[in-house]
Protein backbone atom coordinates (compact mmCIF):
# COMPACT_ATOMS: atom_id res chain seq x y z
CA UNK A 1 0.00 0.00 0.00
CA UNK A 2 1.42 3.38 -0.91
CA UNK A 3 -0.04 6.82 -0.39
CA UNK A 4 1.20 10.29 -1.22
CA UNK A 5 0.07 13.70 -0.12
CA UNK A 6 1.19 17.09 1.00
CA UNK A 7 0.45 17.48 4.70
CA UNK A 8 1.77 16.11 7.96
CA UNK A 9 -1.77 15.04 8.86
CA UNK A 10 -2.15 13.26 5.52
CA UNK A 11 1.17 11.49 6.15
CA UNK A 12 -0.02 10.33 9.57
CA UNK A 13 -3.29 9.05 8.07
CA UNK A 14 -1.44 7.17 5.31
CA UNK A 15 0.79 5.48 7.90
CA UNK A 16 -2.28 4.48 9.91
CA UNK A 17 -4.06 3.14 6.79
CA UNK A 18 -1.02 1.01 5.94
CA UNK A 19 -1.65 -0.68 9.29
CA UNK A 20 1.93 -1.75 9.86
CA UNK A 21 2.82 -0.82 13.45
CA UNK A 22 1.44 2.69 12.85
CA UNK A 23 2.38 4.15 16.25
CA UNK A 24 5.99 2.99 15.89
CA UNK A 25 6.36 4.07 12.26
CA UNK A 26 4.65 7.44 12.79
CA UNK A 27 6.77 8.30 15.82
CA UNK A 28 10.01 7.57 13.96
CA UNK A 29 8.94 9.56 10.89
CA UNK A 30 7.62 12.52 12.88
CA UNK A 31 10.84 12.69 14.91
CA UNK A 32 12.89 12.76 11.69
CA UNK A 33 10.68 15.40 10.01
CA UNK A 34 10.69 17.63 13.09
CA UNK A 35 9.12 21.05 12.51
CA UNK A 36 9.56 21.08 8.73
CA UNK A 37 6.59 21.08 6.40
CA UNK A 38 5.88 17.90 4.48
CA UNK A 39 5.79 18.63 0.73
CA UNK A 40 5.23 15.08 -0.48
CA UNK A 41 5.38 11.53 0.86
CA UNK A 42 5.07 7.91 -0.11
CA UNK A 43 4.09 5.11 2.28
CA UNK A 44 4.83 1.62 0.99
CA UNK A 45 4.00 -1.54 2.93
CA UNK A 46 5.38 -4.73 1.42
CA UNK A 47 5.00 -8.37 2.36
CA UNK A 48 7.66 -10.90 1.42
CA UNK A 49 7.56 -14.66 1.72
CA UNK A 50 10.53 -16.72 2.89
CA UNK A 51 10.37 -20.48 2.72
CA UNK A 52 9.12 -20.76 6.30
CA UNK A 53 7.68 -17.38 7.21
CA UNK A 54 5.96 -14.21 6.08
CA UNK A 55 7.75 -10.90 6.70
CA UNK A 56 6.40 -7.41 6.40
CA UNK A 57 8.31 -4.20 5.73
CA UNK A 58 7.23 -0.57 5.66
CA UNK A 59 9.11 2.18 3.88
CA UNK A 60 8.11 5.83 4.26
CA UNK A 61 9.65 8.48 2.02
CA UNK A 62 9.17 12.14 2.92
CA UNK A 63 10.12 15.27 1.02
CA UNK A 64 10.50 18.53 2.94
CA UNK A 65 11.81 21.85 1.69
CA UNK A 66 15.40 20.92 2.56
CA UNK A 67 15.55 17.15 3.07
CA UNK A 68 14.63 13.72 1.80
CA UNK A 69 13.78 11.40 4.69
CA UNK A 70 13.70 7.62 4.50
CA UNK A 71 12.19 5.48 7.23
CA UNK A 72 12.24 1.71 7.04
CA UNK A 73 10.67 -0.72 9.51
CA UNK A 74 11.20 -4.49 9.52
CA UNK A 75 9.68 -7.08 11.78
CA UNK A 76 11.74 -9.99 13.04
CA UNK A 77 10.71 -13.32 14.48
CA UNK A 78 11.66 -14.42 17.95
CA UNK A 79 15.09 -16.02 18.08
CA UNK A 80 17.72 -17.12 20.59
CA UNK A 81 18.56 -13.50 21.46
CA UNK A 82 14.95 -12.26 21.68
CA UNK A 83 12.16 -14.45 23.08
CA UNK A 84 9.42 -12.35 21.45
CA UNK A 85 9.05 -10.96 17.91
CA UNK A 86 10.46 -7.45 17.49
CA UNK A 87 10.65 -4.64 14.97
CA UNK A 88 13.54 -2.45 13.89
CA UNK A 89 12.90 1.08 12.63
CA UNK A 90 15.57 3.28 11.11
CA UNK A 91 15.41 6.75 9.60
CA UNK A 92 17.86 8.62 7.46
CA UNK A 93 17.72 12.33 6.65
CA UNK A 94 19.47 13.44 3.45
CA UNK A 95 20.01 17.04 2.32
CA UNK A 96 18.32 17.53 -1.05
CA UNK A 97 21.59 18.81 -2.50
CA UNK A 98 23.12 15.35 -1.83
CA UNK A 99 20.58 13.47 -3.96
CA UNK A 100 22.61 12.42 -6.99
CA UNK A 101 19.97 10.49 -8.90
CA UNK A 102 16.26 9.78 -9.05
CA UNK A 103 15.70 6.95 -11.48
CA UNK A 104 12.26 5.77 -12.52
CA UNK A 105 11.95 2.62 -14.62
CA UNK A 106 8.54 1.93 -16.11
CA UNK A 107 7.35 -1.48 -17.27
CA UNK A 108 4.68 -1.07 -19.94
CA UNK A 109 2.54 -3.84 -21.40
CA UNK A 110 1.98 -3.91 -25.16
CA UNK A 111 4.40 -1.05 -25.94
CA UNK A 112 3.45 -0.82 -29.64
CA UNK A 113 -0.05 0.25 -28.54
CA UNK A 114 1.10 2.59 -25.76
CA UNK A 115 -0.99 5.74 -25.31
CA UNK A 116 0.69 8.67 -23.50
CA UNK A 117 -0.68 9.04 -20.00
CA UNK A 118 -1.37 5.33 -19.57
CA UNK A 119 -0.02 4.02 -16.27
CA UNK A 120 2.79 1.50 -16.45
CA UNK A 121 2.04 -1.90 -14.95
CA UNK A 122 5.14 -1.60 -12.77
CA UNK A 123 7.44 1.17 -11.53
CA UNK A 124 10.93 0.80 -10.09
CA UNK A 125 12.05 3.87 -8.12
CA UNK A 126 15.77 4.06 -7.36
CA UNK A 127 17.19 7.01 -5.43
CA UNK A 128 20.90 7.57 -4.90
CA UNK A 129 22.71 9.93 -2.58
CA UNK A 130 26.14 8.34 -2.36
CA UNK A 131 25.84 6.21 0.73
CA UNK A 132 25.58 2.92 -1.15
CA UNK A 133 26.97 2.07 -4.55
CA UNK A 134 26.65 -1.20 -6.41
CA UNK A 135 29.54 -2.38 -8.54
CA UNK A 136 28.85 -5.03 -11.21
CA UNK A 137 32.07 -6.46 -12.66
CA UNK A 138 32.61 -9.11 -15.32
CA UNK A 139 35.51 -10.28 -17.47
CA UNK A 140 35.98 -8.13 -20.57
CA UNK A 141 36.24 -9.66 -24.02
CA UNK A 142 37.06 -8.48 -27.51
CA UNK A 143 34.28 -10.32 -29.31
CA UNK A 144 36.59 -12.83 -31.03
CA UNK A 145 35.40 -16.30 -29.91
CA UNK A 146 38.93 -17.74 -30.47
CA UNK A 147 40.78 -15.03 -28.53
CA UNK A 148 42.43 -16.26 -25.31
CA UNK A 149 43.98 -12.95 -24.27
CA UNK A 150 43.23 -11.43 -20.88
CA UNK A 151 41.23 -8.25 -21.56
CA UNK A 152 40.84 -7.33 -17.90
CA UNK A 153 37.46 -6.51 -16.46
CA UNK A 154 34.56 -4.27 -17.34
CA UNK A 155 31.71 -3.16 -15.18
CA UNK A 156 29.41 -0.47 -14.03
CA UNK A 157 28.90 1.44 -10.81
CA UNK A 158 25.38 2.37 -9.81
CA UNK A 159 24.17 4.60 -6.99
CA UNK A 160 21.65 2.37 -5.29
CA UNK A 161 20.79 3.70 -1.85
CA UNK A 162 17.09 2.94 -2.14
CA UNK A 163 15.06 0.84 -4.55
CA UNK A 164 11.31 0.27 -4.46
CA UNK A 165 9.25 -1.85 -6.83
CA UNK A 166 5.60 -0.91 -7.12
CA UNK A 167 3.29 -2.97 -9.32
CA UNK A 168 -0.28 -2.48 -10.45
CA UNK A 169 -1.07 -6.14 -9.70
CA UNK A 170 0.38 -6.11 -6.18
CA UNK A 171 -0.15 -2.51 -5.05
CA UNK A 172 -2.92 -1.19 -7.29
CA UNK A 173 -3.00 1.46 -10.03
CA UNK A 174 -3.40 4.36 -7.58
CA UNK A 175 -0.18 3.35 -5.85
CA UNK A 176 1.66 3.30 -9.18
CA UNK A 177 0.34 6.81 -9.90
CA UNK A 178 1.36 8.04 -6.45
CA UNK A 179 4.86 6.64 -6.84
CA UNK A 180 5.28 8.54 -10.10
CA UNK A 181 4.00 11.74 -8.42
CA UNK A 182 6.45 11.39 -5.53
CA UNK A 183 9.34 10.68 -7.92
CA UNK A 184 8.47 13.80 -9.93
CA UNK A 185 8.28 15.97 -6.78
CA UNK A 186 11.63 14.65 -5.52
CA UNK A 187 13.30 15.05 -8.90
CA UNK A 188 12.08 18.65 -9.21
CA UNK A 189 13.22 19.43 -5.65
CA UNK A 190 16.73 18.14 -6.34
CA UNK A 191 17.05 20.46 -9.35
CA UNK A 192 16.18 23.46 -7.19
CA UNK A 193 18.50 22.31 -4.37
CA UNK A 194 21.38 21.84 -6.82
CA UNK A 195 21.35 25.48 -7.99
PDB file of C-alpha atoms in Angstrom:
ATOM      1  CA  UNK A   1       0.000   0.000   0.000  1.00  0.00           C
ATOM      2  CA  UNK A   2       1.424   3.379  -0.911  1.00  0.00           C
ATOM      3  CA  UNK A   3      -0.042   6.823  -0.392  1.00  0.00           C
ATOM      4  CA  UNK A   4       1.196  10.291  -1.224  1.00  0.00           C
ATOM      5  CA  UNK A   5       0.069  13.699  -0.115  1.00  0.00           C
ATOM      6  CA  UNK A   6       1.188  17.089   0.998  1.00  0.00           C
ATOM      7  CA  UNK A   7       0.447  17.484   4.701  1.00  0.00           C
ATOM      8  CA  UNK A   8       1.775  16.109   7.955  1.00  0.00           C
ATOM      9  CA  UNK A   9      -1.768  15.041   8.859  1.00  0.00           C
ATOM     10  CA  UNK A  10      -2.145  13.259   5.520  1.00  0.00           C
ATOM     11  CA  UNK A  11       1.171  11.488   6.149  1.00  0.00           C
ATOM     12  CA  UNK A  12      -0.018  10.329   9.571  1.00  0.00           C
ATOM     13  CA  UNK A  13      -3.288   9.053   8.067  1.00  0.00           C
ATOM     14  CA  UNK A  14      -1.443   7.172   5.312  1.00  0.00           C
ATOM     15  CA  UNK A  15       0.785   5.481   7.897  1.00  0.00           C
ATOM     16  CA  UNK A  16      -2.284   4.479   9.907  1.00  0.00           C
ATOM     17  CA  UNK A  17      -4.056   3.143   6.788  1.00  0.00           C
ATOM     18  CA  UNK A  18      -1.018   1.015   5.939  1.00  0.00           C
ATOM     19  CA  UNK A  19      -1.654  -0.684   9.291  1.00  0.00           C
ATOM     20  CA  UNK A  20       1.925  -1.745   9.863  1.00  0.00           C
ATOM     21  CA  UNK A  21       2.822  -0.816  13.453  1.00  0.00           C
ATOM     22  CA  UNK A  22       1.438   2.691  12.854  1.00  0.00           C
ATOM     23  CA  UNK A  23       2.378   4.150  16.247  1.00  0.00           C
ATOM     24  CA  UNK A  24       5.990   2.993  15.890  1.00  0.00           C
ATOM     25  CA  UNK A  25       6.356   4.065  12.260  1.00  0.00           C
ATOM     26  CA  UNK A  26       4.651   7.440  12.789  1.00  0.00           C
ATOM     27  CA  UNK A  27       6.770   8.304  15.819  1.00  0.00           C
ATOM     28  CA  UNK A  28      10.013   7.566  13.957  1.00  0.00           C
ATOM     29  CA  UNK A  29       8.944   9.556  10.887  1.00  0.00           C
ATOM     30  CA  UNK A  30       7.618  12.522  12.878  1.00  0.00           C
ATOM     31  CA  UNK A  31      10.842  12.687  14.908  1.00  0.00           C
ATOM     32  CA  UNK A  32      12.890  12.763  11.691  1.00  0.00           C
ATOM     33  CA  UNK A  33      10.678  15.399  10.011  1.00  0.00           C
ATOM     34  CA  UNK A  34      10.693  17.627  13.091  1.00  0.00           C
ATOM     35  CA  UNK A  35       9.125  21.051  12.513  1.00  0.00           C
ATOM     36  CA  UNK A  36       9.563  21.079   8.733  1.00  0.00           C
ATOM     37  CA  UNK A  37       6.591  21.075   6.404  1.00  0.00           C
ATOM     38  CA  UNK A  38       5.877  17.900   4.476  1.00  0.00           C
ATOM     39  CA  UNK A  39       5.792  18.627   0.734  1.00  0.00           C
ATOM     40  CA  UNK A  40       5.226  15.078  -0.485  1.00  0.00           C
ATOM     41  CA  UNK A  41       5.377  11.533   0.861  1.00  0.00           C
ATOM     42  CA  UNK A  42       5.065   7.908  -0.109  1.00  0.00           C
ATOM     43  CA  UNK A  43       4.094   5.107   2.284  1.00  0.00           C
ATOM     44  CA  UNK A  44       4.829   1.622   0.989  1.00  0.00           C
ATOM     45  CA  UNK A  45       4.001  -1.536   2.928  1.00  0.00           C
ATOM     46  CA  UNK A  46       5.382  -4.732   1.423  1.00  0.00           C
ATOM     47  CA  UNK A  47       4.997  -8.368   2.358  1.00  0.00           C
ATOM     48  CA  UNK A  48       7.659 -10.901   1.422  1.00  0.00           C
ATOM     49  CA  UNK A  49       7.563 -14.657   1.722  1.00  0.00           C
ATOM     50  CA  UNK A  50      10.532 -16.721   2.893  1.00  0.00           C
ATOM     51  CA  UNK A  51      10.365 -20.484   2.716  1.00  0.00           C
ATOM     52  CA  UNK A  52       9.115 -20.762   6.298  1.00  0.00           C
ATOM     53  CA  UNK A  53       7.676 -17.385   7.206  1.00  0.00           C
ATOM     54  CA  UNK A  54       5.963 -14.209   6.084  1.00  0.00           C
ATOM     55  CA  UNK A  55       7.748 -10.902   6.699  1.00  0.00           C
ATOM     56  CA  UNK A  56       6.398  -7.405   6.397  1.00  0.00           C
ATOM     57  CA  UNK A  57       8.305  -4.197   5.728  1.00  0.00           C
ATOM     58  CA  UNK A  58       7.229  -0.571   5.662  1.00  0.00           C
ATOM     59  CA  UNK A  59       9.110   2.183   3.883  1.00  0.00           C
ATOM     60  CA  UNK A  60       8.108   5.826   4.265  1.00  0.00           C
ATOM     61  CA  UNK A  61       9.645   8.481   2.017  1.00  0.00           C
ATOM     62  CA  UNK A  62       9.169  12.138   2.918  1.00  0.00           C
ATOM     63  CA  UNK A  63      10.119  15.269   1.018  1.00  0.00           C
ATOM     64  CA  UNK A  64      10.499  18.532   2.939  1.00  0.00           C
ATOM     65  CA  UNK A  65      11.808  21.853   1.689  1.00  0.00           C
ATOM     66  CA  UNK A  66      15.398  20.916   2.561  1.00  0.00           C
ATOM     67  CA  UNK A  67      15.553  17.153   3.073  1.00  0.00           C
ATOM     68  CA  UNK A  68      14.630  13.718   1.803  1.00  0.00           C
ATOM     69  CA  UNK A  69      13.776  11.401   4.689  1.00  0.00           C
ATOM     70  CA  UNK A  70      13.700   7.617   4.496  1.00  0.00           C
ATOM     71  CA  UNK A  71      12.193   5.483   7.227  1.00  0.00           C
ATOM     72  CA  UNK A  72      12.245   1.711   7.044  1.00  0.00           C
ATOM     73  CA  UNK A  73      10.667  -0.717   9.509  1.00  0.00           C
ATOM     74  CA  UNK A  74      11.197  -4.486   9.518  1.00  0.00           C
ATOM     75  CA  UNK A  75       9.678  -7.076  11.778  1.00  0.00           C
ATOM     76  CA  UNK A  76      11.744  -9.986  13.041  1.00  0.00           C
ATOM     77  CA  UNK A  77      10.710 -13.323  14.480  1.00  0.00           C
ATOM     78  CA  UNK A  78      11.657 -14.416  17.954  1.00  0.00           C
ATOM     79  CA  UNK A  79      15.095 -16.023  18.076  1.00  0.00           C
ATOM     80  CA  UNK A  80      17.718 -17.116  20.585  1.00  0.00           C
ATOM     81  CA  UNK A  81      18.564 -13.499  21.461  1.00  0.00           C
ATOM     82  CA  UNK A  82      14.950 -12.258  21.684  1.00  0.00           C
ATOM     83  CA  UNK A  83      12.163 -14.451  23.075  1.00  0.00           C
ATOM     84  CA  UNK A  84       9.417 -12.345  21.451  1.00  0.00           C
ATOM     85  CA  UNK A  85       9.048 -10.963  17.910  1.00  0.00           C
ATOM     86  CA  UNK A  86      10.456  -7.449  17.493  1.00  0.00           C
ATOM     87  CA  UNK A  87      10.648  -4.645  14.966  1.00  0.00           C
ATOM     88  CA  UNK A  88      13.544  -2.447  13.893  1.00  0.00           C
ATOM     89  CA  UNK A  89      12.903   1.078  12.626  1.00  0.00           C
ATOM     90  CA  UNK A  90      15.570   3.280  11.105  1.00  0.00           C
ATOM     91  CA  UNK A  91      15.410   6.746   9.605  1.00  0.00           C
ATOM     92  CA  UNK A  92      17.861   8.622   7.456  1.00  0.00           C
ATOM     93  CA  UNK A  93      17.724  12.326   6.647  1.00  0.00           C
ATOM     94  CA  UNK A  94      19.469  13.442   3.454  1.00  0.00           C
ATOM     95  CA  UNK A  95      20.006  17.043   2.316  1.00  0.00           C
ATOM     96  CA  UNK A  96      18.318  17.531  -1.049  1.00  0.00           C
ATOM     97  CA  UNK A  97      21.586  18.806  -2.505  1.00  0.00           C
ATOM     98  CA  UNK A  98      23.119  15.352  -1.831  1.00  0.00           C
ATOM     99  CA  UNK A  99      20.584  13.470  -3.963  1.00  0.00           C
ATOM    100  CA  UNK A 100      22.613  12.417  -6.990  1.00  0.00           C
ATOM    101  CA  UNK A 101      19.967  10.487  -8.898  1.00  0.00           C
ATOM    102  CA  UNK A 102      16.256   9.779  -9.049  1.00  0.00           C
ATOM    103  CA  UNK A 103      15.700   6.948 -11.479  1.00  0.00           C
ATOM    104  CA  UNK A 104      12.255   5.770 -12.525  1.00  0.00           C
ATOM    105  CA  UNK A 105      11.955   2.615 -14.617  1.00  0.00           C
ATOM    106  CA  UNK A 106       8.539   1.926 -16.109  1.00  0.00           C
ATOM    107  CA  UNK A 107       7.346  -1.480 -17.266  1.00  0.00           C
ATOM    108  CA  UNK A 108       4.675  -1.070 -19.937  1.00  0.00           C
ATOM    109  CA  UNK A 109       2.539  -3.841 -21.400  1.00  0.00           C
ATOM    110  CA  UNK A 110       1.977  -3.914 -25.165  1.00  0.00           C
ATOM    111  CA  UNK A 111       4.403  -1.046 -25.939  1.00  0.00           C
ATOM    112  CA  UNK A 112       3.453  -0.819 -29.637  1.00  0.00           C
ATOM    113  CA  UNK A 113      -0.046   0.254 -28.544  1.00  0.00           C
ATOM    114  CA  UNK A 114       1.099   2.591 -25.756  1.00  0.00           C
ATOM    115  CA  UNK A 115      -0.991   5.735 -25.312  1.00  0.00           C
ATOM    116  CA  UNK A 116       0.686   8.671 -23.502  1.00  0.00           C
ATOM    117  CA  UNK A 117      -0.677   9.035 -19.998  1.00  0.00           C
ATOM    118  CA  UNK A 118      -1.371   5.325 -19.569  1.00  0.00           C
ATOM    119  CA  UNK A 119      -0.019   4.024 -16.275  1.00  0.00           C
ATOM    120  CA  UNK A 120       2.786   1.495 -16.455  1.00  0.00           C
ATOM    121  CA  UNK A 121       2.044  -1.900 -14.950  1.00  0.00           C
ATOM    122  CA  UNK A 122       5.139  -1.597 -12.773  1.00  0.00           C
ATOM    123  CA  UNK A 123       7.439   1.174 -11.527  1.00  0.00           C
ATOM    124  CA  UNK A 124      10.932   0.802 -10.090  1.00  0.00           C
ATOM    125  CA  UNK A 125      12.045   3.875  -8.125  1.00  0.00           C
ATOM    126  CA  UNK A 126      15.766   4.064  -7.357  1.00  0.00           C
ATOM    127  CA  UNK A 127      17.187   7.006  -5.426  1.00  0.00           C
ATOM    128  CA  UNK A 128      20.904   7.566  -4.896  1.00  0.00           C
ATOM    129  CA  UNK A 129      22.712   9.934  -2.585  1.00  0.00           C
ATOM    130  CA  UNK A 130      26.140   8.343  -2.364  1.00  0.00           C
ATOM    131  CA  UNK A 131      25.843   6.212   0.734  1.00  0.00           C
ATOM    132  CA  UNK A 132      25.576   2.919  -1.148  1.00  0.00           C
ATOM    133  CA  UNK A 133      26.969   2.068  -4.547  1.00  0.00           C
ATOM    134  CA  UNK A 134      26.646  -1.205  -6.413  1.00  0.00           C
ATOM    135  CA  UNK A 135      29.538  -2.381  -8.543  1.00  0.00           C
ATOM    136  CA  UNK A 136      28.852  -5.029 -11.212  1.00  0.00           C
ATOM    137  CA  UNK A 137      32.074  -6.460 -12.660  1.00  0.00           C
ATOM    138  CA  UNK A 138      32.613  -9.111 -15.317  1.00  0.00           C
ATOM    139  CA  UNK A 139      35.514 -10.284 -17.467  1.00  0.00           C
ATOM    140  CA  UNK A 140      35.984  -8.125 -20.567  1.00  0.00           C
ATOM    141  CA  UNK A 141      36.237  -9.658 -24.022  1.00  0.00           C
ATOM    142  CA  UNK A 142      37.059  -8.481 -27.505  1.00  0.00           C
ATOM    143  CA  UNK A 143      34.282 -10.317 -29.315  1.00  0.00           C
ATOM    144  CA  UNK A 144      36.589 -12.829 -31.030  1.00  0.00           C
ATOM    145  CA  UNK A 145      35.404 -16.304 -29.906  1.00  0.00           C
ATOM    146  CA  UNK A 146      38.926 -17.736 -30.473  1.00  0.00           C
ATOM    147  CA  UNK A 147      40.776 -15.034 -28.528  1.00  0.00           C
ATOM    148  CA  UNK A 148      42.427 -16.260 -25.311  1.00  0.00           C
ATOM    149  CA  UNK A 149      43.982 -12.949 -24.270  1.00  0.00           C
ATOM    150  CA  UNK A 150      43.227 -11.426 -20.884  1.00  0.00           C
ATOM    151  CA  UNK A 151      41.227  -8.249 -21.561  1.00  0.00           C
ATOM    152  CA  UNK A 152      40.841  -7.331 -17.901  1.00  0.00           C
ATOM    153  CA  UNK A 153      37.464  -6.508 -16.464  1.00  0.00           C
ATOM    154  CA  UNK A 154      34.562  -4.272 -17.344  1.00  0.00           C
ATOM    155  CA  UNK A 155      31.705  -3.160 -15.177  1.00  0.00           C
ATOM    156  CA  UNK A 156      29.408  -0.466 -14.025  1.00  0.00           C
ATOM    157  CA  UNK A 157      28.898   1.440 -10.805  1.00  0.00           C
ATOM    158  CA  UNK A 158      25.384   2.372  -9.813  1.00  0.00           C
ATOM    159  CA  UNK A 159      24.171   4.599  -6.989  1.00  0.00           C
ATOM    160  CA  UNK A 160      21.648   2.367  -5.286  1.00  0.00           C
ATOM    161  CA  UNK A 161      20.794   3.703  -1.850  1.00  0.00           C
ATOM    162  CA  UNK A 162      17.091   2.943  -2.141  1.00  0.00           C
ATOM    163  CA  UNK A 163      15.062   0.845  -4.553  1.00  0.00           C
ATOM    164  CA  UNK A 164      11.314   0.271  -4.465  1.00  0.00           C
ATOM    165  CA  UNK A 165       9.252  -1.851  -6.825  1.00  0.00           C
ATOM    166  CA  UNK A 166       5.597  -0.908  -7.123  1.00  0.00           C
ATOM    167  CA  UNK A 167       3.285  -2.972  -9.322  1.00  0.00           C
ATOM    168  CA  UNK A 168      -0.278  -2.485 -10.454  1.00  0.00           C
ATOM    169  CA  UNK A 169      -1.075  -6.137  -9.705  1.00  0.00           C
ATOM    170  CA  UNK A 170       0.380  -6.108  -6.180  1.00  0.00           C
ATOM    171  CA  UNK A 171      -0.149  -2.514  -5.049  1.00  0.00           C
ATOM    172  CA  UNK A 172      -2.916  -1.187  -7.291  1.00  0.00           C
ATOM    173  CA  UNK A 173      -2.997   1.457 -10.027  1.00  0.00           C
ATOM    174  CA  UNK A 174      -3.397   4.361  -7.582  1.00  0.00           C
ATOM    175  CA  UNK A 175      -0.177   3.348  -5.852  1.00  0.00           C
ATOM    176  CA  UNK A 176       1.657   3.298  -9.183  1.00  0.00           C
ATOM    177  CA  UNK A 177       0.341   6.813  -9.905  1.00  0.00           C
ATOM    178  CA  UNK A 178       1.362   8.043  -6.447  1.00  0.00           C
ATOM    179  CA  UNK A 179       4.855   6.645  -6.840  1.00  0.00           C
ATOM    180  CA  UNK A 180       5.275   8.542 -10.102  1.00  0.00           C
ATOM    181  CA  UNK A 181       3.999  11.739  -8.422  1.00  0.00           C
ATOM    182  CA  UNK A 182       6.455  11.391  -5.528  1.00  0.00           C
ATOM    183  CA  UNK A 183       9.338  10.684  -7.922  1.00  0.00           C
ATOM    184  CA  UNK A 184       8.469  13.797  -9.926  1.00  0.00           C
ATOM    185  CA  UNK A 185       8.282  15.975  -6.784  1.00  0.00           C
ATOM    186  CA  UNK A 186      11.626  14.652  -5.522  1.00  0.00           C
ATOM    187  CA  UNK A 187      13.298  15.048  -8.896  1.00  0.00           C
ATOM    188  CA  UNK A 188      12.084  18.651  -9.209  1.00  0.00           C
ATOM    189  CA  UNK A 189      13.220  19.435  -5.648  1.00  0.00           C
ATOM    190  CA  UNK A 190      16.731  18.144  -6.344  1.00  0.00           C
ATOM    191  CA  UNK A 191      17.054  20.460  -9.345  1.00  0.00           C
ATOM    192  CA  UNK A 192      16.181  23.464  -7.186  1.00  0.00           C
ATOM    193  CA  UNK A 193      18.501  22.310  -4.370  1.00  0.00           C
ATOM    194  CA  UNK A 194      21.375  21.842  -6.822  1.00  0.00           C
ATOM    195  CA  UNK A 195      21.355  25.479  -7.993  1.00  0.00           C
TER     196      UNK A 195
END
